[in-house]
PDB file of N, CA and C in Angstrom:
ATOM      1  N   UNK M   1      22.912 139.766 -20.176  1.00  0.00           N
ATOM      2  CA  UNK M   1      21.730 139.074 -19.736  1.00  0.00           C
ATOM      3  C   UNK M   1      20.715 139.095 -20.871  1.00  0.00           C
ATOM      4  N   UNK M   2      19.982 138.003 -20.970  1.00  0.00           N
ATOM      5  CA  UNK M   2      18.983 137.861 -22.022  1.00  0.00           C
ATOM      6  C   UNK M   2      17.675 137.365 -21.429  1.00  0.00           C
ATOM      7  N   UNK M   3      16.578 137.922 -21.881  1.00  0.00           N
ATOM      8  CA  UNK M   3      15.246 137.449 -21.508  1.00  0.00           C
ATOM      9  C   UNK M   3      14.612 136.827 -22.741  1.00  0.00           C
ATOM     10  N   UNK M   4      14.113 135.597 -22.569  1.00  0.00           N
ATOM     11  CA  UNK M   4      13.364 134.932 -23.637  1.00  0.00           C
ATOM     12  C   UNK M   4      11.901 134.913 -23.207  1.00  0.00           C
ATOM     13  N   UNK M   5      11.069 135.640 -23.908  1.00  0.00           N
ATOM     14  CA  UNK M   5       9.653 135.773 -23.582  1.00  0.00           C
ATOM     15  C   UNK M   5       8.825 135.018 -24.612  1.00  0.00           C
ATOM     16  N   UNK M   6       7.963 134.120 -24.147  1.00  0.00           N
ATOM     17  CA  UNK M   6       7.131 133.332 -25.050  1.00  0.00           C
ATOM     18  C   UNK M   6       6.049 134.181 -25.722  1.00  0.00           C
ATOM     19  N   UNK M   7       5.562 135.203 -25.036  1.00  0.00           N
ATOM     20  CA  UNK M   7       4.529 136.065 -25.610  1.00  0.00           C
ATOM     21  C   UNK M   7       5.127 137.015 -26.635  1.00  0.00           C
ATOM     22  N   UNK M   8       4.260 137.688 -27.391  1.00  0.00           N
ATOM     23  CA  UNK M   8       4.747 138.594 -28.433  1.00  0.00           C
ATOM     24  C   UNK M   8       5.177 139.959 -27.893  1.00  0.00           C
ATOM     25  N   UNK M   9       4.962 140.184 -26.603  1.00  0.00           N
ATOM     26  CA  UNK M   9       5.498 141.389 -25.961  1.00  0.00           C
ATOM     27  C   UNK M   9       5.851 141.070 -24.517  1.00  0.00           C
ATOM     28  N   UNK M  10       6.813 141.780 -23.969  1.00  0.00           N
ATOM     29  CA  UNK M  10       7.215 141.521 -22.592  1.00  0.00           C
ATOM     30  C   UNK M  10       6.533 142.509 -21.658  1.00  0.00           C
ATOM     31  N   UNK M  11       6.514 142.173 -20.376  1.00  0.00           N
ATOM     32  CA  UNK M  11       5.829 142.956 -19.348  1.00  0.00           C
ATOM     33  C   UNK M  11       4.364 143.181 -19.703  1.00  0.00           C
ATOM     34  N   UNK M  12       3.741 142.162 -20.236  1.00  0.00           N
ATOM     35  CA  UNK M  12       2.334 142.231 -20.602  1.00  0.00           C
ATOM     36  C   UNK M  12       1.487 141.813 -19.397  1.00  0.00           C
ATOM     37  N   UNK M  13       1.629 142.575 -18.311  1.00  0.00           N
ATOM     38  CA  UNK M  13       0.917 142.286 -17.070  1.00  0.00           C
ATOM     39  C   UNK M  13       0.241 143.556 -16.573  1.00  0.00           C
ATOM     40  N   UNK M  14      -0.718 143.373 -15.712  1.00  0.00           N
ATOM     41  CA  UNK M  14      -1.474 144.489 -15.170  1.00  0.00           C
ATOM     42  C   UNK M  14      -0.750 145.048 -13.947  1.00  0.00           C
ATOM     43  N   UNK M  15       0.176 145.983 -14.196  1.00  0.00           N
ATOM     44  CA  UNK M  15       0.892 146.643 -13.106  1.00  0.00           C
ATOM     45  C   UNK M  15       0.801 148.151 -13.302  1.00  0.00           C
ATOM     46  N   UNK M  16       1.068 148.880 -12.252  1.00  0.00           N
ATOM     47  CA  UNK M  16       1.007 150.336 -12.322  1.00  0.00           C
ATOM     48  C   UNK M  16       1.946 150.859 -13.412  1.00  0.00           C
ATOM     49  N   UNK M  17       1.488 151.869 -14.127  1.00  0.00           N
ATOM     50  CA  UNK M  17       2.265 152.427 -15.238  1.00  0.00           C
ATOM     51  C   UNK M  17       3.643 152.892 -14.784  1.00  0.00           C
ATOM     52  N   UNK M  18       3.720 153.503 -13.616  1.00  0.00           N
ATOM     53  CA  UNK M  18       5.017 153.978 -13.121  1.00  0.00           C
ATOM     54  C   UNK M  18       5.977 152.809 -12.914  1.00  0.00           C
ATOM     55  N   UNK M  19       5.486 151.704 -12.354  1.00  0.00           N
ATOM     56  CA  UNK M  19       6.333 150.529 -12.147  1.00  0.00           C
ATOM     57  C   UNK M  19       6.774 149.934 -13.476  1.00  0.00           C
ATOM     58  N   UNK M  20       5.845 149.838 -14.406  1.00  0.00           N
ATOM     59  CA  UNK M  20       6.172 149.272 -15.722  1.00  0.00           C
ATOM     60  C   UNK M  20       7.198 150.147 -16.436  1.00  0.00           C
ATOM     61  N   UNK M  21       6.987 151.460 -16.410  1.00  0.00           N
ATOM     62  CA  UNK M  21       7.931 152.371 -17.064  1.00  0.00           C
ATOM     63  C   UNK M  21       9.321 152.272 -16.453  1.00  0.00           C
ATOM     64  N   UNK M  22       9.383 152.142 -15.125  1.00  0.00           N
ATOM     65  CA  UNK M  22      10.673 152.002 -14.459  1.00  0.00           C
ATOM     66  C   UNK M  22      11.354 150.699 -14.861  1.00  0.00           C
ATOM     67  N   UNK M  23      10.604 149.601 -14.900  1.00  0.00           N
ATOM     68  CA  UNK M  23      11.192 148.322 -15.306  1.00  0.00           C
ATOM     69  C   UNK M  23      11.715 148.376 -16.740  1.00  0.00           C
ATOM     70  N   UNK M  24      10.943 148.961 -17.644  1.00  0.00           N
ATOM     71  CA  UNK M  24      11.384 149.090 -19.043  1.00  0.00           C
ATOM     72  C   UNK M  24      12.666 149.919 -19.115  1.00  0.00           C
ATOM     73  N   UNK M  25      12.704 151.018 -18.376  1.00  0.00           N
ATOM     74  CA  UNK M  25      13.901 151.875 -18.371  1.00  0.00           C
ATOM     75  C   UNK M  25      15.106 151.136 -17.799  1.00  0.00           C
ATOM     76  N   UNK M  26      14.904 150.378 -16.725  1.00  0.00           N
ATOM     77  CA  UNK M  26      16.013 149.627 -16.131  1.00  0.00           C
ATOM     78  C   UNK M  26      16.534 148.542 -17.066  1.00  0.00           C
ATOM     79  N   UNK M  27      15.642 147.878 -17.773  1.00  0.00           N
ATOM     80  CA  UNK M  27      16.073 146.856 -18.732  1.00  0.00           C
ATOM     81  C   UNK M  27      16.919 147.474 -19.838  1.00  0.00           C
ATOM     82  N   UNK M  28      16.502 148.629 -20.334  1.00  0.00           N
ATOM     83  CA  UNK M  28      17.284 149.321 -21.365  1.00  0.00           C
ATOM     84  C   UNK M  28      18.619 149.806 -20.806  1.00  0.00           C
ATOM     85  N   UNK M  29      18.592 150.393 -19.610  1.00  0.00           N
ATOM     86  CA  UNK M  29      19.804 150.940 -18.988  1.00  0.00           C
ATOM     87  C   UNK M  29      20.853 149.863 -18.750  1.00  0.00           C
ATOM     88  N   UNK M  30      20.423 148.672 -18.381  1.00  0.00           N
ATOM     89  CA  UNK M  30      21.359 147.587 -18.085  1.00  0.00           C
ATOM     90  C   UNK M  30      21.641 146.715 -19.309  1.00  0.00           C
ATOM     91  N   UNK M  31      21.194 147.148 -20.480  1.00  0.00           N
ATOM     92  CA  UNK M  31      21.467 146.476 -21.757  1.00  0.00           C
ATOM     93  C   UNK M  31      21.004 145.022 -21.787  1.00  0.00           C
ATOM     94  N   UNK M  32      19.834 144.769 -21.241  1.00  0.00           N
ATOM     95  CA  UNK M  32      19.260 143.428 -21.287  1.00  0.00           C
ATOM     96  C   UNK M  32      18.692 143.200 -22.688  1.00  0.00           C
ATOM     97  N   UNK M  33      19.083 142.086 -23.302  1.00  0.00           N
ATOM     98  CA  UNK M  33      18.560 141.698 -24.604  1.00  0.00           C
ATOM     99  C   UNK M  33      17.253 140.942 -24.388  1.00  0.00           C
ATOM    100  N   UNK M  34      16.220 141.306 -25.142  1.00  0.00           N
ATOM    101  CA  UNK M  34      14.914 140.669 -24.977  1.00  0.00           C
ATOM    102  C   UNK M  34      14.466 140.107 -26.319  1.00  0.00           C
ATOM    103  N   UNK M  35      14.130 138.822 -26.315  1.00  0.00           N
ATOM    104  CA  UNK M  35      13.566 138.169 -27.497  1.00  0.00           C
ATOM    105  C   UNK M  35      12.127 137.800 -27.162  1.00  0.00           C
ATOM    106  N   UNK M  36      11.181 138.309 -27.928  1.00  0.00           N
ATOM    107  CA  UNK M  36       9.778 137.948 -27.727  1.00  0.00           C
ATOM    108  C   UNK M  36       9.390 136.849 -28.712  1.00  0.00           C
ATOM    109  N   UNK M  37       8.256 136.207 -28.455  1.00  0.00           N
ATOM    110  CA  UNK M  37       7.779 135.072 -29.261  1.00  0.00           C
ATOM    111  C   UNK M  37       8.835 133.970 -29.320  1.00  0.00           C
ATOM    112  N   UNK M  38       9.556 133.795 -28.222  1.00  0.00           N
ATOM    113  CA  UNK M  38      10.658 132.828 -28.163  1.00  0.00           C
ATOM    114  C   UNK M  38      10.211 131.577 -27.413  1.00  0.00           C
ATOM    115  N   UNK M  39      10.402 130.444 -28.020  1.00  0.00           N
ATOM    116  CA  UNK M  39      10.086 129.163 -27.397  1.00  0.00           C
ATOM    117  C   UNK M  39      11.386 128.418 -27.111  1.00  0.00           C
ATOM    118  N   UNK M  40      11.650 128.158 -25.834  1.00  0.00           N
ATOM    119  CA  UNK M  40      12.872 127.460 -25.451  1.00  0.00           C
ATOM    120  C   UNK M  40      12.755 126.000 -25.866  1.00  0.00           C
ATOM    121  N   UNK M  41      13.752 125.529 -26.576  1.00  0.00           N
ATOM    122  CA  UNK M  41      13.759 124.155 -27.069  1.00  0.00           C
ATOM    123  C   UNK M  41      14.603 123.249 -26.174  1.00  0.00           C
ATOM    124  N   UNK M  42      15.761 123.774 -25.699  1.00  0.00           N
ATOM    125  CA  UNK M  42      16.618 122.969 -24.830  1.00  0.00           C
ATOM    126  C   UNK M  42      17.558 123.866 -24.037  1.00  0.00           C
ATOM    127  N   UNK M  43      18.015 123.302 -22.914  1.00  0.00           N
ATOM    128  CA  UNK M  43      19.019 123.958 -22.081  1.00  0.00           C
ATOM    129  C   UNK M  43      20.054 122.894 -21.756  1.00  0.00           C
ATOM    130  N   UNK M  44      21.228 122.997 -22.371  1.00  0.00           N
ATOM    131  CA  UNK M  44      22.267 122.002 -22.147  1.00  0.00           C
ATOM    132  C   UNK M  44      23.615 122.537 -22.581  1.00  0.00           C
ATOM    133  N   UNK M  45      24.664 121.939 -22.040  1.00  0.00           N
ATOM    134  CA  UNK M  45      26.038 122.278 -22.428  1.00  0.00           C
ATOM    135  C   UNK M  45      26.304 123.779 -22.394  1.00  0.00           C
ATOM    136  N   UNK M  46      25.862 124.438 -21.322  1.00  0.00           N
ATOM    137  CA  UNK M  46      26.067 125.880 -21.157  1.00  0.00           C
ATOM    138  C   UNK M  46      25.503 126.717 -22.293  1.00  0.00           C
ATOM    139  N   UNK M  47      24.379 126.266 -22.836  1.00  0.00           N
ATOM    140  CA  UNK M  47      23.707 127.055 -23.866  1.00  0.00           C
ATOM    141  C   UNK M  47      22.201 126.796 -23.798  1.00  0.00           C
ATOM    142  N   UNK M  48      21.465 127.763 -24.296  1.00  0.00           N
ATOM    143  CA  UNK M  48      20.015 127.638 -24.424  1.00  0.00           C
ATOM    144  C   UNK M  48      19.689 127.753 -25.900  1.00  0.00           C
ATOM    145  N   UNK M  49      18.920 126.801 -26.391  1.00  0.00           N
ATOM    146  CA  UNK M  49      18.459 126.831 -27.775  1.00  0.00           C
ATOM    147  C   UNK M  49      16.992 127.228 -27.756  1.00  0.00           C
ATOM    148  N   UNK M  50      16.646 128.207 -28.584  1.00  0.00           N
ATOM    149  CA  UNK M  50      15.270 128.658 -28.642  1.00  0.00           C
ATOM    150  C   UNK M  50      14.863 128.915 -30.081  1.00  0.00           C
ATOM    151  N   UNK M  51      13.562 128.980 -30.294  1.00  0.00           N
ATOM    152  CA  UNK M  51      13.021 129.141 -31.637  1.00  0.00           C
ATOM    153  C   UNK M  51      12.118 130.361 -31.674  1.00  0.00           C
ATOM    154  N   UNK M  52      12.300 131.173 -32.694  1.00  0.00           N
ATOM    155  CA  UNK M  52      11.405 132.291 -32.986  1.00  0.00           C
ATOM    156  C   UNK M  52      10.926 132.083 -34.411  1.00  0.00           C
ATOM    157  N   UNK M  53       9.645 131.790 -34.556  1.00  0.00           N
ATOM    158  CA  UNK M  53       9.124 131.437 -35.873  1.00  0.00           C
ATOM    159  C   UNK M  53       9.766 130.142 -36.328  1.00  0.00           C
ATOM    160  N   UNK M  54      10.394 130.146 -37.484  1.00  0.00           N
ATOM    161  CA  UNK M  54      11.068 128.960 -38.010  1.00  0.00           C
ATOM    162  C   UNK M  54      12.563 128.945 -37.700  1.00  0.00           C
ATOM    163  N   UNK M  55      13.061 130.040 -37.117  1.00  0.00           N
ATOM    164  CA  UNK M  55      14.506 130.179 -36.892  1.00  0.00           C
ATOM    165  C   UNK M  55      14.934 129.658 -35.515  1.00  0.00           C
ATOM    166  N   UNK M  56      15.931 128.770 -35.512  1.00  0.00           N
ATOM    167  CA  UNK M  56      16.535 128.281 -34.269  1.00  0.00           C
ATOM    168  C   UNK M  56      17.726 129.163 -33.926  1.00  0.00           C
ATOM    169  N   UNK M  57      17.829 129.534 -32.642  1.00  0.00           N
ATOM    170  CA  UNK M  57      18.934 130.372 -32.183  1.00  0.00           C
ATOM    171  C   UNK M  57      19.522 129.758 -30.928  1.00  0.00           C
ATOM    172  N   UNK M  58      20.776 130.083 -30.656  1.00  0.00           N
ATOM    173  CA  UNK M  58      21.451 129.622 -29.447  1.00  0.00           C
ATOM    174  C   UNK M  58      22.111 130.810 -28.763  1.00  0.00           C
ATOM    175  N   UNK M  59      22.105 130.771 -27.426  1.00  0.00           N
ATOM    176  CA  UNK M  59      22.845 131.764 -26.656  1.00  0.00           C
ATOM    177  C   UNK M  59      23.604 131.026 -25.551  1.00  0.00           C
ATOM    178  N   UNK M  60      24.793 131.509 -25.196  1.00  0.00           N
ATOM    179  CA  UNK M  60      25.519 130.887 -24.086  1.00  0.00           C
ATOM    180  C   UNK M  60      24.789 131.187 -22.776  1.00  0.00           C
ATOM    181  N   UNK M  61      24.835 130.229 -21.854  1.00  0.00           N
ATOM    182  CA  UNK M  61      24.160 130.432 -20.564  1.00  0.00           C
ATOM    183  C   UNK M  61      24.802 129.559 -19.502  1.00  0.00           C
ATOM    184  N   UNK M  62      25.326 130.202 -18.469  1.00  0.00           N
ATOM    185  CA  UNK M  62      25.831 129.419 -17.343  1.00  0.00           C
ATOM    186  C   UNK M  62      24.801 129.361 -16.221  1.00  0.00           C
ATOM    187  N   UNK M  63      23.805 130.249 -16.275  1.00  0.00           N
ATOM    188  CA  UNK M  63      22.705 130.255 -15.313  1.00  0.00           C
ATOM    189  C   UNK M  63      21.410 130.528 -16.067  1.00  0.00           C
ATOM    190  N   UNK M  64      20.369 129.753 -15.752  1.00  0.00           N
ATOM    191  CA  UNK M  64      19.068 129.926 -16.394  1.00  0.00           C
ATOM    192  C   UNK M  64      18.017 130.084 -15.307  1.00  0.00           C
ATOM    193  N   UNK M  65      17.203 131.119 -15.422  1.00  0.00           N
ATOM    194  CA  UNK M  65      16.089 131.332 -14.510  1.00  0.00           C
ATOM    195  C   UNK M  65      14.818 131.108 -15.314  1.00  0.00           C
ATOM    196  N   UNK M  66      13.981 130.194 -14.848  1.00  0.00           N
ATOM    197  CA  UNK M  66      12.720 129.894 -15.529  1.00  0.00           C
ATOM    198  C   UNK M  66      11.598 130.553 -14.748  1.00  0.00           C
ATOM    199  N   UNK M  67      10.801 131.352 -15.422  1.00  0.00           N
ATOM    200  CA  UNK M  67       9.682 132.032 -14.793  1.00  0.00           C
ATOM    201  C   UNK M  67       8.446 131.758 -15.629  1.00  0.00           C
ATOM    202  N   UNK M  68       7.466 131.085 -15.014  1.00  0.00           N
ATOM    203  CA  UNK M  68       6.287 130.662 -15.766  1.00  0.00           C
ATOM    204  C   UNK M  68       5.027 131.005 -14.991  1.00  0.00           C
ATOM    205  N   UNK M  69       4.239 131.944 -15.477  1.00  0.00           N
ATOM    206  CA  UNK M  69       2.910 132.208 -14.945  1.00  0.00           C
ATOM    207  C   UNK M  69       2.844 132.783 -13.549  1.00  0.00           C
ATOM    208  N   UNK M  70       1.618 132.837 -13.032  1.00  0.00           N
ATOM    209  CA  UNK M  70       1.331 133.440 -11.739  1.00  0.00           C
ATOM    210  C   UNK M  70       0.894 132.445 -10.674  1.00  0.00           C
ATOM    211  N   UNK M  71       0.630 131.220 -11.029  1.00  0.00           N
ATOM    212  CA  UNK M  71       0.087 130.260 -10.078  1.00  0.00           C
ATOM    213  C   UNK M  71       1.167 129.347  -9.523  1.00  0.00           C
ATOM    214  N   UNK M  72       0.959 128.885  -8.280  1.00  0.00           N
ATOM    215  CA  UNK M  72       1.906 127.965  -7.675  1.00  0.00           C
ATOM    216  C   UNK M  72       2.024 126.710  -8.517  1.00  0.00           C
ATOM    217  N   UNK M  73       3.268 126.361  -8.864  1.00  0.00           N
ATOM    218  CA  UNK M  73       3.502 125.166  -9.666  1.00  0.00           C
ATOM    219  C   UNK M  73       4.952 124.750  -9.491  1.00  0.00           C
ATOM    220  N   UNK M  74       5.174 123.856  -8.558  1.00  0.00           N
ATOM    221  CA  UNK M  74       6.532 123.385  -8.314  1.00  0.00           C
ATOM    222  C   UNK M  74       6.867 122.185  -9.188  1.00  0.00           C
ATOM    223  N   UNK M  75       6.022 121.880 -10.167  1.00  0.00           N
ATOM    224  CA  UNK M  75       6.211 120.696 -11.000  1.00  0.00           C
ATOM    225  C   UNK M  75       7.222 120.902 -12.122  1.00  0.00           C
ATOM    226  N   UNK M  76       7.711 122.118 -12.309  1.00  0.00           N
ATOM    227  CA  UNK M  76       8.707 122.356 -13.352  1.00  0.00           C
ATOM    228  C   UNK M  76       9.961 121.592 -12.969  1.00  0.00           C
ATOM    229  N   UNK M  77      10.458 120.787 -13.885  1.00  0.00           N
ATOM    230  CA  UNK M  77      11.608 119.952 -13.553  1.00  0.00           C
ATOM    231  C   UNK M  77      12.824 120.328 -14.389  1.00  0.00           C
ATOM    232  N   UNK M  78      13.973 120.067 -13.818  1.00  0.00           N
ATOM    233  CA  UNK M  78      15.241 120.334 -14.491  1.00  0.00           C
ATOM    234  C   UNK M  78      15.887 119.010 -14.840  1.00  0.00           C
ATOM    235  N   UNK M  79      16.808 119.023 -15.796  1.00  0.00           N
ATOM    236  CA  UNK M  79      17.535 117.791 -16.112  1.00  0.00           C
ATOM    237  C   UNK M  79      18.261 117.263 -14.882  1.00  0.00           C
ATOM    238  N   UNK M  80      18.449 115.979 -14.828  1.00  0.00           N
ATOM    239  CA  UNK M  80      19.129 115.344 -13.690  1.00  0.00           C
ATOM    240  C   UNK M  80      20.511 115.948 -13.497  1.00  0.00           C
ATOM    241  N   UNK M  81      20.855 116.202 -12.244  1.00  0.00           N
ATOM    242  CA  UNK M  81      22.170 116.745 -11.929  1.00  0.00           C
ATOM    243  C   UNK M  81      22.251 118.261 -11.974  1.00  0.00           C
ATOM    244  N   UNK M  82      21.153 118.926 -12.345  1.00  0.00           N
ATOM    245  CA  UNK M  82      21.147 120.387 -12.406  1.00  0.00           C
ATOM    246  C   UNK M  82      20.602 120.921 -11.092  1.00  0.00           C
ATOM    247  N   UNK M  83      21.380 121.781 -10.452  1.00  0.00           N
ATOM    248  CA  UNK M  83      20.968 122.367  -9.184  1.00  0.00           C
ATOM    249  C   UNK M  83      19.818 123.339  -9.434  1.00  0.00           C
ATOM    250  N   UNK M  84      18.696 123.166  -8.719  1.00  0.00           N
ATOM    251  CA  UNK M  84      17.533 124.029  -8.920  1.00  0.00           C
ATOM    252  C   UNK M  84      17.028 124.578  -7.594  1.00  0.00           C
ATOM    253  N   UNK M  85      16.341 125.704  -7.675  1.00  0.00           N
ATOM    254  CA  UNK M  85      15.744 126.358  -6.519  1.00  0.00           C
ATOM    255  C   UNK M  85      14.353 126.821  -6.932  1.00  0.00           C
ATOM    256  N   UNK M  86      13.380 126.611  -6.085  1.00  0.00           N
ATOM    257  CA  UNK M  86      12.018 127.055  -6.366  1.00  0.00           C
ATOM    258  C   UNK M  86      11.753 128.317  -5.558  1.00  0.00           C
ATOM    259  N   UNK M  87      11.399 129.395  -6.273  1.00  0.00           N
ATOM    260  CA  UNK M  87      11.160 130.678  -5.615  1.00  0.00           C
ATOM    261  C   UNK M  87       9.891 131.306  -6.170  1.00  0.00           C
ATOM    262  N   UNK M  88       9.505 132.425  -5.603  1.00  0.00           N
ATOM    263  CA  UNK M  88       8.371 133.188  -6.107  1.00  0.00           C
ATOM    264  C   UNK M  88       7.078 132.399  -6.049  1.00  0.00           C
ATOM    265  N   UNK M  89       6.204 132.627  -7.019  1.00  0.00           N
ATOM    266  CA  UNK M  89       4.891 131.989  -7.037  1.00  0.00           C
ATOM    267  C   UNK M  89       4.955 130.479  -7.188  1.00  0.00           C
ATOM    268  N   UNK M  90       6.038 129.953  -7.731  1.00  0.00           N
ATOM    269  CA  UNK M  90       6.161 128.498  -7.843  1.00  0.00           C
ATOM    270  C   UNK M  90       6.267 127.871  -6.461  1.00  0.00           C
ATOM    271  N   UNK M  91       6.737 128.644  -5.516  1.00  0.00           N
ATOM    272  CA  UNK M  91       6.866 128.172  -4.141  1.00  0.00           C
ATOM    273  C   UNK M  91       5.635 128.548  -3.314  1.00  0.00           C
ATOM    274  N   UNK M  92       5.215 129.815  -3.413  1.00  0.00           N
ATOM    275  CA  UNK M  92       4.055 130.315  -2.667  1.00  0.00           C
ATOM    276  C   UNK M  92       3.545 131.560  -3.374  1.00  0.00           C
ATOM    277  N   UNK M  93       2.261 131.585  -3.715  1.00  0.00           N
ATOM    278  CA  UNK M  93       1.692 132.745  -4.396  1.00  0.00           C
ATOM    279  C   UNK M  93       1.776 133.952  -3.472  1.00  0.00           C
ATOM    280  N   UNK M  94       2.296 135.047  -4.016  1.00  0.00           N
ATOM    281  CA  UNK M  94       2.495 136.256  -3.233  1.00  0.00           C
ATOM    282  C   UNK M  94       2.433 137.452  -4.177  1.00  0.00           C
ATOM    283  N   UNK M  95       2.979 138.566  -3.755  1.00  0.00           N
ATOM    284  CA  UNK M  95       3.073 139.734  -4.621  1.00  0.00           C
ATOM    285  C   UNK M  95       4.516 139.881  -5.110  1.00  0.00           C
ATOM    286  N   UNK M  96       4.795 140.957  -5.818  1.00  0.00           N
ATOM    287  CA  UNK M  96       6.134 141.152  -6.376  1.00  0.00           C
ATOM    288  C   UNK M  96       7.190 141.230  -5.275  1.00  0.00           C
ATOM    289  N   UNK M  97       6.869 141.908  -4.189  1.00  0.00           N
ATOM    290  CA  UNK M  97       7.819 142.011  -3.087  1.00  0.00           C
ATOM    291  C   UNK M  97       8.150 140.630  -2.520  1.00  0.00           C
ATOM    292  N   UNK M  98       7.126 139.773  -2.402  1.00  0.00           N
ATOM    293  CA  UNK M  98       7.358 138.412  -1.914  1.00  0.00           C
ATOM    294  C   UNK M  98       8.260 137.623  -2.842  1.00  0.00           C
ATOM    295  N   UNK M  99       8.055 137.784  -4.135  1.00  0.00           N
ATOM    296  CA  UNK M  99       8.887 137.077  -5.117  1.00  0.00           C
ATOM    297  C   UNK M  99      10.330 137.567  -5.059  1.00  0.00           C
ATOM    298  N   UNK M 100      10.501 138.877  -4.961  1.00  0.00           N
ATOM    299  CA  UNK M 100      11.851 139.439  -4.892  1.00  0.00           C
ATOM    300  C   UNK M 100      12.551 138.987  -3.614  1.00  0.00           C
ATOM    301  N   UNK M 101      11.827 139.007  -2.506  1.00  0.00           N
ATOM    302  CA  UNK M 101      12.428 138.589  -1.235  1.00  0.00           C
ATOM    303  C   UNK M 101      12.818 137.116  -1.286  1.00  0.00           C
ATOM    304  N   UNK M 102      11.944 136.284  -1.857  1.00  0.00           N
ATOM    305  CA  UNK M 102      12.239 134.859  -2.000  1.00  0.00           C
ATOM    306  C   UNK M 102      13.500 134.652  -2.836  1.00  0.00           C
ATOM    307  N   UNK M 103      13.613 135.396  -3.930  1.00  0.00           N
ATOM    308  CA  UNK M 103      14.798 135.305  -4.792  1.00  0.00           C
ATOM    309  C   UNK M 103      16.039 135.775  -4.052  1.00  0.00           C
ATOM    310  N   UNK M 104      15.918 136.849  -3.296  1.00  0.00           N
ATOM    311  CA  UNK M 104      17.044 137.386  -2.537  1.00  0.00           C
ATOM    312  C   UNK M 104      17.541 136.360  -1.512  1.00  0.00           C
ATOM    313  N   UNK M 105      16.612 135.785  -0.745  1.00  0.00           N
ATOM    314  CA  UNK M 105      16.998 134.808   0.271  1.00  0.00           C
ATOM    315  C   UNK M 105      17.684 133.590  -0.366  1.00  0.00           C
ATOM    316  N   UNK M 106      17.175 133.140  -1.499  1.00  0.00           N
ATOM    317  CA  UNK M 106      17.784 132.013  -2.188  1.00  0.00           C
ATOM    318  C   UNK M 106      19.174 132.364  -2.695  1.00  0.00           C
ATOM    319  N   UNK M 107      19.309 133.548  -3.308  1.00  0.00           N
ATOM    320  CA  UNK M 107      20.610 133.981  -3.821  1.00  0.00           C
ATOM    321  C   UNK M 107      21.646 134.092  -2.714  1.00  0.00           C
ATOM    322  N   UNK M 108      21.238 134.532  -1.546  1.00  0.00           N
ATOM    323  CA  UNK M 108      22.172 134.659  -0.422  1.00  0.00           C
ATOM    324  C   UNK M 108      22.643 133.296   0.067  1.00  0.00           C
ATOM    325  N   UNK M 109      21.816 132.256  -0.085  1.00  0.00           N
ATOM    326  CA  UNK M 109      22.196 130.900   0.318  1.00  0.00           C
ATOM    327  C   UNK M 109      23.171 130.280  -0.687  1.00  0.00           C
ATOM    328  N   UNK M 110      23.047 130.685  -1.946  1.00  0.00           N
ATOM    329  CA  UNK M 110      23.900 130.139  -2.986  1.00  0.00           C
ATOM    330  C   UNK M 110      25.277 130.729  -2.837  1.00  0.00           C
TER     331      UNK M 110
END
């Protein structure tokens, strides 16, 4: 699993230190690769192309989860023919538990 973060650091949010420390530990434990300052350029043909500085990189991807900001915004669009689901704050502004529950319910339907 790979996380592409547009900001120069990940988990740059105002959450309790214990929660943040646990998330950081879980990401390391599960060997999640994290690229910061990454700008996604395209998602096609089972790959994601992204740019860090002047360098273009590609990673294989059969599933892409897009997470953008804290405000409700269902306007994010996918290429035609791509199955999409709107969850979390894009569907209804809530807390972390609401976002996780929304994701869980969607995953169970898939």
